[in-house]
Amino acid sequence: NRQVTLAARPKGAPQLSDFTLQARAIPTPATGEVLLRTVFLSLDPYMRGRMSDAKSYADPVAIGQTMVGGTVSRVHASKHPDFKVGDWVLSYQGWQDYGLSNGEGLIKLDPQQVPPSYALGVLGMPGFTAYMGLLDIGQPKTGETLVVAAATGAVGAMVAQIGKLKGCRVVAIAGGAEKCAYALDKLGVDACINHKAADFAEQLAKACPAGIDVYFESVGGKVFDAVFPLLNTGARIPVCGLISQYNATALPDGPDRLGQLMGTILTKRMTVKGFIIFDDYGHRYPEFAEQMASWLQQGQLHYREQIVDGLANAPQAFIGLLQGENFGKLVVRVGTD
Ligand code: NDP
């Protein structure tokens, strides 16, 4: 049973040496338990927070412990009345080949309906984040301008497409020409701006002639700097993530602009609201699951995964996620037996 454990707390960007791949015995299920074989492991930006012991909304992974994470698994052995060998389940087994469960929190998946890995993306946590953050906090209205950061990623691609379904003019922000071409062709956005371009802020202003009514924030840093002057009176800003800062070790240099930020929030009567998806919206999961599955079935959502093969490659893939190397929802194929 291979497990990727936390070897050291990263300083700045995580390094391969912050992880250890260990081999341990495959556990045996007791009465009332199942042994799960991980097939797919989700890699998500929040895992950077778990590697740190800074105070957060969730406990850190301890040094030497297996990295946490959402998984799609198959039942390998069962001593639980509700599960039989071969069943597919959504679980939270972390970065390992096998794990035990007493059945609590396991959600059965039907591989005939949709590919099981979709439960880690469009039909799971990231899709739910996009759906609630945009619709509940963003409150998009027909004809409004919605700007979406990290627009080709797991969350952003869904925000962009739901925004189009709600009748917004959607301006995507992504890292590079290839991702922008994809946002225009497949996600159907009205414009896409490459945040790596030297004149990124000017390009964004040109793409938002009527200002910005909803900004779905996942990035922060210089992306937010470019968005900020374009925000309209009454703008809504779901603060979903700040990925450009997850590896930061110090505050950036420069003048203190906090007063200007707060003043603008005041005079433009903006709504700036952070959220942690399951803590804040867990009770609305059924509504999301039904609506997203229906949009997906009707062909109204395009979904892209980047599948990396092998548990041993998870650390490198995760390091890349924090630098924009993924293109689509990042998933590791751990095993098939
Ligand atoms: P993505 O699939 O979008 O992957 C991350 C993307 O972020 C990269 O592909 C890259 O896109 C962009 N990025 C990475 N580093 C930087 C950087 N330094 N500057 C600018 N862009 C960068 O990840 P997810 O969709 O899973 O997550 C998106 C955001 O949503 C994250 O901030 C995450 O923490 C947050 N989140 C929050 C939740 C909540 O409950 N609040 C739940 C789930 C996610 P590009 O190449 O286009 O720049």
Short mmCIF file of C-alpha atoms and ligand atoms in Angstrom, two decimals:
data_model
loop_
_atom_site.label_atom_id
_atom_site.label_comp_id
_atom_site.label_asym_id
_atom_site.label_seq_id
_atom_site.Cartn_x
_atom_site.Cartn_y
_atom_site.Cartn_z
CA ASN A 1 0.00 0.00 0.00
CA ARG A 2 1.81 3.07 -1.23
CA GLN A 3 1.10 6.33 0.58
CA VAL A 4 2.35 9.85 -0.09
CA THR A 5 3.06 11.43 3.28
CA LEU A 6 4.02 14.94 4.28
CA ALA A 7 7.76 14.98 4.94
CA ALA A 8 8.24 18.69 5.65
CA ARG A 9 6.22 21.89 5.69
CA PRO A 10 7.06 23.86 2.54
CA LYS A 11 8.67 27.25 2.69
CA GLY A 12 7.32 29.01 -0.39
CA ALA A 13 6.55 26.68 -3.29
CA PRO A 14 6.34 22.99 -2.29
CA GLN A 15 9.31 20.85 -3.31
CA LEU A 16 9.44 17.14 -4.09
CA SER A 17 11.42 16.71 -0.87
CA ASP A 18 8.36 17.86 1.11
CA PHE A 19 6.72 14.53 0.22
CA THR A 20 7.68 10.91 0.87
CA LEU A 21 6.34 7.87 -0.97
CA GLN A 22 6.08 5.04 1.54
CA ALA A 23 5.04 1.42 1.27
CA ARG A 24 2.97 -0.01 4.09
CA ALA A 25 0.90 -3.16 4.49
CA ILE A 26 -2.56 -3.21 2.93
CA PRO A 27 -5.00 -3.04 5.85
CA THR A 28 -7.67 -5.68 6.47
CA PRO A 29 -11.28 -4.58 6.95
CA ALA A 30 -12.94 -5.41 10.27
CA THR A 31 -16.66 -6.17 10.56
CA GLY A 32 -18.61 -3.14 9.34
CA GLU A 33 -15.71 -1.87 7.20
CA VAL A 34 -14.74 -1.85 3.54
CA LEU A 35 -11.29 -1.83 1.98
CA LEU A 36 -11.19 0.77 -0.80
CA ARG A 37 -8.83 0.77 -3.76
CA THR A 38 -8.16 4.30 -4.98
CA VAL A 39 -8.77 4.65 -8.70
CA PHE A 40 -8.68 8.45 -9.01
CA LEU A 41 -7.22 11.03 -6.62
CA SER A 42 -8.23 14.67 -6.90
CA LEU A 43 -5.48 17.27 -6.59
CA ASP A 44 -6.77 20.65 -5.41
CA PRO A 45 -5.21 23.98 -4.40
CA TYR A 46 -6.54 23.75 -0.81
CA MET A 47 -4.00 20.98 -0.16
CA ARG A 48 -1.32 23.68 -0.01
CA GLY A 49 -3.12 25.00 3.08
CA ARG A 50 -3.09 21.55 4.69
CA MET A 51 0.69 21.38 4.25
CA SER A 52 1.04 24.51 6.37
CA ASP A 53 0.45 24.76 10.10
CA ALA A 54 -0.73 28.38 9.86
CA LYS A 55 -4.16 28.79 11.45
CA SER A 56 -6.89 27.99 8.93
CA TYR A 57 -10.44 26.71 8.65
CA ALA A 58 -9.20 23.10 8.65
CA ASP A 59 -6.49 21.25 10.56
CA PRO A 60 -3.10 20.74 8.90
CA VAL A 61 -1.79 17.34 7.86
CA ALA A 62 0.74 16.25 10.49
CA ILE A 63 4.32 15.54 9.45
CA GLY A 64 4.50 11.85 8.52
CA GLN A 65 0.77 11.60 7.84
CA THR A 66 -0.75 10.70 4.49
CA MET A 67 -1.76 13.72 2.43
CA VAL A 68 -5.52 14.23 2.45
CA GLY A 69 -7.69 14.35 -0.65
CA GLY A 70 -10.91 13.38 -2.36
CA THR A 71 -10.87 10.03 -4.13
CA VAL A 72 -12.95 7.87 -6.39
CA SER A 73 -12.41 4.30 -5.28
CA ARG A 74 -13.68 0.77 -5.80
CA VAL A 75 -14.61 -1.57 -3.01
CA HIS A 76 -11.81 -4.16 -2.90
CA ALA A 77 -13.08 -6.18 0.08
CA SER A 78 -16.26 -5.70 2.08
CA LYS A 79 -17.46 -6.56 5.55
CA HIS A 80 -20.16 -3.91 5.32
CA PRO A 81 -23.74 -4.88 4.44
CA ASP A 82 -24.32 -1.88 2.12
CA PHE A 83 -21.25 -2.31 -0.09
CA LYS A 84 -20.08 -5.14 -2.34
CA VAL A 85 -16.79 -5.77 -4.07
CA GLY A 86 -16.52 -3.67 -7.24
CA ASP A 87 -18.82 -0.84 -6.11
CA TRP A 88 -17.63 2.64 -7.09
CA VAL A 89 -17.65 5.26 -4.33
CA LEU A 90 -16.70 8.87 -3.78
CA SER A 91 -14.56 9.02 -0.68
CA TYR A 92 -11.84 10.98 1.06
CA GLN A 93 -9.02 8.46 1.22
CA GLY A 94 -6.12 10.78 0.51
CA TRP A 95 -2.93 10.09 -1.42
CA GLN A 96 -2.77 6.30 -1.08
CA ASP A 97 -3.53 3.06 -2.90
CA TYR A 98 -5.82 1.51 -0.29
CA GLY A 99 -7.76 2.73 2.71
CA LEU A 100 -10.43 1.56 5.13
CA SER A 101 -13.87 3.05 5.65
CA ASN A 102 -16.78 2.29 7.94
CA GLY A 103 -19.09 3.48 5.19
CA GLU A 104 -19.70 6.89 6.72
CA GLY A 105 -19.71 9.62 4.09
CA LEU A 106 -19.22 7.22 1.19
CA ILE A 107 -21.31 8.15 -1.83
CA LYS A 108 -22.02 5.38 -4.35
CA LEU A 109 -21.35 6.26 -7.99
CA ASP A 110 -22.91 4.76 -11.10
CA PRO A 111 -20.21 4.41 -13.79
CA GLN A 112 -22.93 3.82 -16.42
CA GLN A 113 -24.22 7.37 -15.97
CA VAL A 114 -21.05 9.47 -16.21
CA PRO A 115 -17.32 8.73 -15.94
CA PRO A 116 -16.71 8.16 -12.20
CA SER A 117 -13.89 10.73 -12.05
CA TYR A 118 -16.44 13.48 -12.78
CA ALA A 119 -17.43 13.19 -9.11
CA LEU A 120 -14.12 14.92 -8.30
CA GLY A 121 -14.80 17.84 -10.65
CA VAL A 122 -17.85 19.04 -12.50
CA LEU A 123 -20.24 16.95 -10.39
CA GLY A 124 -18.28 17.32 -7.15
CA MET A 125 -16.52 19.83 -4.93
CA PRO A 126 -15.14 22.19 -7.63
CA GLY A 127 -18.43 22.24 -9.58
CA PHE A 128 -20.32 22.88 -6.35
CA THR A 129 -17.94 25.73 -5.53
CA ALA A 130 -18.52 27.34 -8.92
CA TYR A 131 -22.27 26.90 -8.72
CA MET A 132 -22.80 28.32 -5.22
CA GLY A 133 -20.13 31.03 -5.37
CA LEU A 134 -21.40 32.42 -8.64
CA LEU A 135 -25.14 32.05 -8.13
CA ASP A 136 -25.52 32.76 -4.42
CA ILE A 137 -22.83 35.42 -3.91
CA GLY A 138 -22.27 36.65 -7.47
CA GLN A 139 -26.01 36.97 -8.27
CA PRO A 140 -25.33 37.30 -12.02
CA LYS A 141 -28.00 38.99 -14.12
CA THR A 142 -28.60 38.94 -17.88
CA GLY A 143 -26.43 41.46 -19.69
CA GLU A 144 -24.00 41.97 -16.82
CA THR A 145 -20.24 41.58 -17.21
CA LEU A 146 -18.76 38.65 -15.31
CA VAL A 147 -15.00 38.30 -15.05
CA VAL A 148 -13.65 34.86 -14.12
CA ALA A 149 -10.08 34.27 -12.92
CA ALA A 150 -8.33 30.90 -13.52
CA ALA A 151 -11.06 30.40 -16.09
CA THR A 152 -9.96 27.11 -17.63
CA GLY A 153 -9.51 25.34 -14.29
CA ALA A 154 -11.82 23.05 -12.39
CA VAL A 155 -13.84 25.82 -10.75
CA GLY A 156 -13.35 28.64 -13.26
CA ALA A 157 -14.49 26.69 -16.33
CA MET A 158 -17.80 25.99 -14.61
CA VAL A 159 -18.19 29.58 -13.42
CA ALA A 160 -17.61 30.81 -16.98
CA GLN A 161 -20.17 28.43 -18.49
CA ILE A 162 -22.83 28.96 -15.81
CA GLY A 163 -22.31 32.69 -16.35
CA LYS A 164 -23.10 32.24 -20.04
CA LEU A 165 -26.17 30.16 -19.18
CA LYS A 166 -27.33 33.08 -17.02
CA GLY A 167 -26.92 35.54 -19.90
CA CYS A 168 -23.78 37.37 -18.81
CA ARG A 169 -21.04 38.79 -20.96
CA VAL A 170 -18.22 36.58 -19.70
CA VAL A 171 -14.60 37.70 -19.75
CA ALA A 172 -12.17 34.94 -18.86
CA ILE A 173 -8.66 35.37 -17.47
CA ALA A 174 -6.21 32.53 -18.07
CA GLY A 175 -2.49 31.88 -18.28
CA GLY A 176 -1.48 31.66 -21.93
CA ALA A 177 -2.74 31.66 -25.50
CA GLU A 178 -3.65 27.98 -25.59
CA LYS A 179 -5.86 28.23 -22.50
CA CYS A 180 -7.47 31.39 -23.89
CA ALA A 181 -8.21 29.73 -27.24
CA TYR A 182 -9.86 26.90 -25.31
CA ALA A 183 -11.95 29.32 -23.23
CA LEU A 184 -13.22 31.02 -26.38
CA ASP A 185 -13.83 27.85 -28.43
CA LYS A 186 -15.06 25.37 -25.83
CA LEU A 187 -16.30 27.37 -22.86
CA GLY A 188 -17.97 29.95 -25.08
CA VAL A 189 -16.72 33.05 -23.29
CA ASP A 190 -16.94 36.44 -24.98
CA ALA A 191 -13.29 37.35 -24.42
CA CYS A 192 -10.26 35.82 -22.74
CA ILE A 193 -7.25 37.74 -21.53
CA ASN A 194 -3.85 36.19 -20.85
CA HIS A 195 -2.69 37.42 -17.45
CA LYS A 196 0.93 36.84 -18.48
CA ALA A 197 0.73 39.53 -21.22
CA ALA A 198 2.70 42.70 -20.48
CA ASP A 199 -0.37 44.86 -21.21
CA PHE A 200 -2.78 42.54 -19.36
CA ALA A 201 -4.51 45.35 -17.42
CA GLU A 202 -5.09 47.42 -20.59
CA GLN A 203 -6.43 44.39 -22.45
CA LEU A 204 -8.79 43.59 -19.60
CA ALA A 205 -10.10 47.17 -19.50
CA LYS A 206 -10.75 47.05 -23.26
CA ALA A 207 -12.64 43.76 -22.89
CA CYS A 208 -14.88 45.26 -20.19
CA PRO A 209 -16.21 48.50 -21.76
CA ALA A 210 -19.19 48.56 -19.36
CA GLY A 211 -17.06 47.77 -16.30
CA ILE A 212 -17.34 44.62 -14.18
CA ASP A 213 -20.48 43.63 -12.27
CA VAL A 214 -19.34 40.26 -10.93
CA TYR A 215 -15.74 39.22 -10.36
CA PHE A 216 -15.23 35.58 -9.38
CA GLU A 217 -11.95 35.75 -7.46
CA SER A 218 -9.71 32.68 -7.40
CA VAL A 219 -6.29 34.23 -7.92
CA GLY A 220 -5.63 37.60 -6.22
CA GLY A 221 -2.32 39.43 -6.74
CA LYS A 222 -1.84 41.22 -10.03
CA VAL A 223 -5.02 39.73 -11.48
CA PHE A 224 -7.08 41.45 -8.77
CA ASP A 225 -5.04 44.64 -9.25
CA ALA A 226 -6.17 44.78 -12.88
CA VAL A 227 -9.80 43.98 -12.04
CA PHE A 228 -10.14 46.41 -9.13
CA PRO A 229 -10.36 49.77 -11.02
CA LEU A 230 -12.95 48.30 -13.41
CA LEU A 231 -15.47 47.21 -10.76
CA ASN A 232 -18.88 48.88 -11.02
CA THR A 233 -21.04 50.31 -8.26
CA GLY A 234 -22.89 47.39 -6.71
CA ALA A 235 -20.33 44.83 -7.90
CA ARG A 236 -20.37 41.39 -6.28
CA ILE A 237 -17.09 39.56 -5.59
CA PRO A 238 -17.30 35.94 -4.47
CA VAL A 239 -13.86 35.39 -2.90
CA CYS A 240 -13.27 31.74 -3.68
CA GLY A 241 -9.48 31.54 -3.63
CA LEU A 242 -6.22 33.47 -3.89
CA ILE A 243 -3.98 30.93 -5.55
CA SER A 244 -1.29 33.42 -6.57
CA GLN A 245 -0.58 33.90 -2.87
CA TYR A 246 -0.63 30.35 -1.53
CA ASN A 247 3.15 30.02 -1.80
CA ALA A 248 3.88 33.55 -0.58
CA THR A 249 6.19 33.90 2.42
CA ALA A 250 5.85 37.66 2.92
CA LEU A 251 3.58 40.56 2.04
CA PRO A 252 4.47 42.23 -1.28
CA ASP A 253 6.44 45.47 -1.31
CA GLY A 254 4.74 48.68 -2.27
CA PRO A 255 2.46 51.32 -0.90
CA ASP A 256 -0.28 50.33 1.54
CA ARG A 257 -3.46 50.30 -0.56
CA LEU A 258 -5.78 48.90 2.09
CA GLY A 259 -7.41 52.30 2.69
CA GLN A 260 -8.07 52.70 -1.02
CA LEU A 261 -9.55 49.21 -1.20
CA MET A 262 -11.88 49.76 1.74
CA GLY A 263 -12.85 53.21 0.49
CA THR A 264 -13.80 51.80 -2.89
CA ILE A 265 -15.81 48.99 -1.31
CA LEU A 266 -17.66 51.67 0.63
CA THR A 267 -18.34 54.21 -2.08
CA LYS A 268 -19.15 51.60 -4.72
CA ARG A 269 -21.24 49.57 -2.23
CA MET A 270 -19.58 46.32 -3.22
CA THR A 271 -20.31 42.90 -1.82
CA VAL A 272 -17.07 41.04 -1.09
CA LYS A 273 -17.77 37.66 0.43
CA GLY A 274 -15.51 34.73 1.13
CA PHE A 275 -16.88 31.20 1.37
CA ILE A 276 -15.74 27.68 2.19
CA ILE A 277 -17.92 25.47 0.10
CA PHE A 278 -19.07 22.60 2.30
CA ASP A 279 -19.01 24.63 5.53
CA ASP A 280 -21.27 27.29 4.07
CA TYR A 281 -23.35 25.46 1.51
CA GLY A 282 -23.37 21.74 2.40
CA HIS A 283 -27.15 21.84 2.79
CA ARG A 284 -27.56 22.88 -0.86
CA TYR A 285 -25.61 19.97 -2.38
CA PRO A 286 -28.72 18.13 -3.66
CA GLU A 287 -29.90 21.19 -5.60
CA PHE A 288 -26.45 21.58 -7.17
CA ALA A 289 -26.11 17.88 -8.02
CA GLU A 290 -29.45 17.81 -9.80
CA GLN A 291 -28.91 21.03 -11.76
CA MET A 292 -25.33 20.28 -12.85
CA ALA A 293 -26.15 16.71 -13.89
CA SER A 294 -29.02 18.06 -15.95
CA TRP A 295 -26.87 20.73 -17.66
CA LEU A 296 -24.19 18.13 -18.33
CA GLN A 297 -26.69 15.67 -19.82
CA GLN A 298 -28.10 18.39 -22.05
CA GLY A 299 -24.59 19.07 -23.39
CA GLN A 300 -24.51 22.57 -21.90
CA LEU A 301 -21.29 22.12 -19.97
CA HIS A 302 -17.92 21.29 -21.45
CA TYR A 303 -15.63 19.52 -18.96
CA ARG A 304 -11.91 19.00 -19.33
CA GLU A 305 -9.76 16.81 -17.09
CA GLN A 306 -6.03 16.47 -16.98
CA ILE A 307 -5.29 12.93 -15.90
CA VAL A 308 -1.82 12.20 -14.57
CA ASP A 309 -0.84 8.54 -14.34
CA GLY A 310 0.54 7.06 -11.13
CA LEU A 311 0.46 7.96 -7.45
CA ALA A 312 4.23 8.56 -7.52
CA ASN A 313 3.62 11.48 -9.89
CA ALA A 314 1.12 13.21 -7.60
CA PRO A 315 3.65 15.49 -5.83
CA GLN A 316 5.05 16.89 -9.08
CA ALA A 317 1.56 17.37 -10.50
CA PHE A 318 0.49 19.19 -7.35
CA ILE A 319 3.55 21.47 -7.44
CA GLY A 320 2.59 22.29 -11.05
CA LEU A 321 -1.02 23.08 -10.10
CA LEU A 322 0.21 26.01 -8.02
CA GLN A 323 2.11 27.33 -11.04
CA GLY A 324 -0.60 26.97 -13.68
CA GLU A 325 0.83 23.85 -15.30
CA ASN A 326 -2.48 21.99 -15.22
CA PHE A 327 -4.97 22.46 -18.03
CA GLY A 328 -8.36 21.40 -16.72
CA LYS A 329 -9.35 19.57 -13.55
CA LEU A 330 -6.26 17.81 -12.23
CA VAL A 331 -6.81 14.14 -11.37
CA VAL A 332 -4.31 11.35 -10.67
CA ARG A 333 -5.10 7.85 -11.91
CA VAL A 334 -3.83 5.78 -9.01
CA GLY A 335 -4.83 2.24 -9.85
CA THR A 336 -7.21 0.06 -11.77
CA ASP A 337 -7.00 -3.38 -10.17
P1 NDP B 1 -7.53 25.13 -11.14
O1 NDP B 1 -7.92 23.90 -11.87
O2 NDP B 1 -8.10 26.43 -11.58
O3 NDP B 1 -5.94 25.21 -11.14
C1 NDP B 1 -5.29 26.29 -10.61
C2 NDP B 1 -5.07 27.40 -11.66
O4 NDP B 1 -4.78 28.60 -11.00
C3 NDP B 1 -3.89 27.15 -12.55
O5 NDP B 1 -4.16 26.29 -13.62
C4 NDP B 1 -3.56 28.55 -13.02
O6 NDP B 1 -4.36 28.89 -14.13
C5 NDP B 1 -3.99 29.41 -11.84
N1 NDP B 1 -2.80 29.85 -11.11
C6 NDP B 1 -1.94 29.08 -10.41
N2 NDP B 1 -0.95 29.83 -9.90
C7 NDP B 1 -1.20 31.09 -10.29
C8 NDP B 1 -0.54 32.32 -10.07
N3 NDP B 1 0.58 32.40 -9.33
N4 NDP B 1 -1.07 33.43 -10.62
C9 NDP B 1 -2.20 33.36 -11.36
N5 NDP B 1 -2.87 32.22 -11.61
C10 NDP B 1 -2.36 31.10 -11.06
O7 NDP B 1 -7.86 24.97 -9.60
P2 NDP B 1 -9.31 24.87 -8.94
O8 NDP B 1 -10.33 25.20 -9.95
O9 NDP B 1 -9.40 23.60 -8.22
O10 NDP B 1 -9.27 26.05 -7.86
C11 NDP B 1 -9.40 27.41 -8.28
C12 NDP B 1 -9.47 28.30 -7.06
O11 NDP B 1 -10.63 28.01 -6.29
C13 NDP B 1 -8.28 28.16 -6.10
O12 NDP B 1 -7.96 29.44 -5.61
C14 NDP B 1 -8.85 27.32 -4.98
O13 NDP B 1 -8.18 27.50 -3.77
C15 NDP B 1 -10.28 27.82 -4.94
N6 NDP B 1 -11.26 26.92 -4.33
C16 NDP B 1 -11.97 27.38 -3.26
C17 NDP B 1 -12.94 26.63 -2.67
C18 NDP B 1 -13.74 27.21 -1.54
O14 NDP B 1 -14.50 26.49 -0.89
N7 NDP B 1 -13.60 28.49 -1.27
C19 NDP B 1 -13.22 25.25 -3.11
C20 NDP B 1 -12.45 24.87 -4.29
C21 NDP B 1 -11.50 25.68 -4.85
P3 NDP B 1 -3.77 29.84 -15.30
O15 NDP B 1 -2.73 29.04 -16.01
O16 NDP B 1 -4.95 30.13 -16.11
O17 NDP B 1 -3.19 31.04 -14.62
#
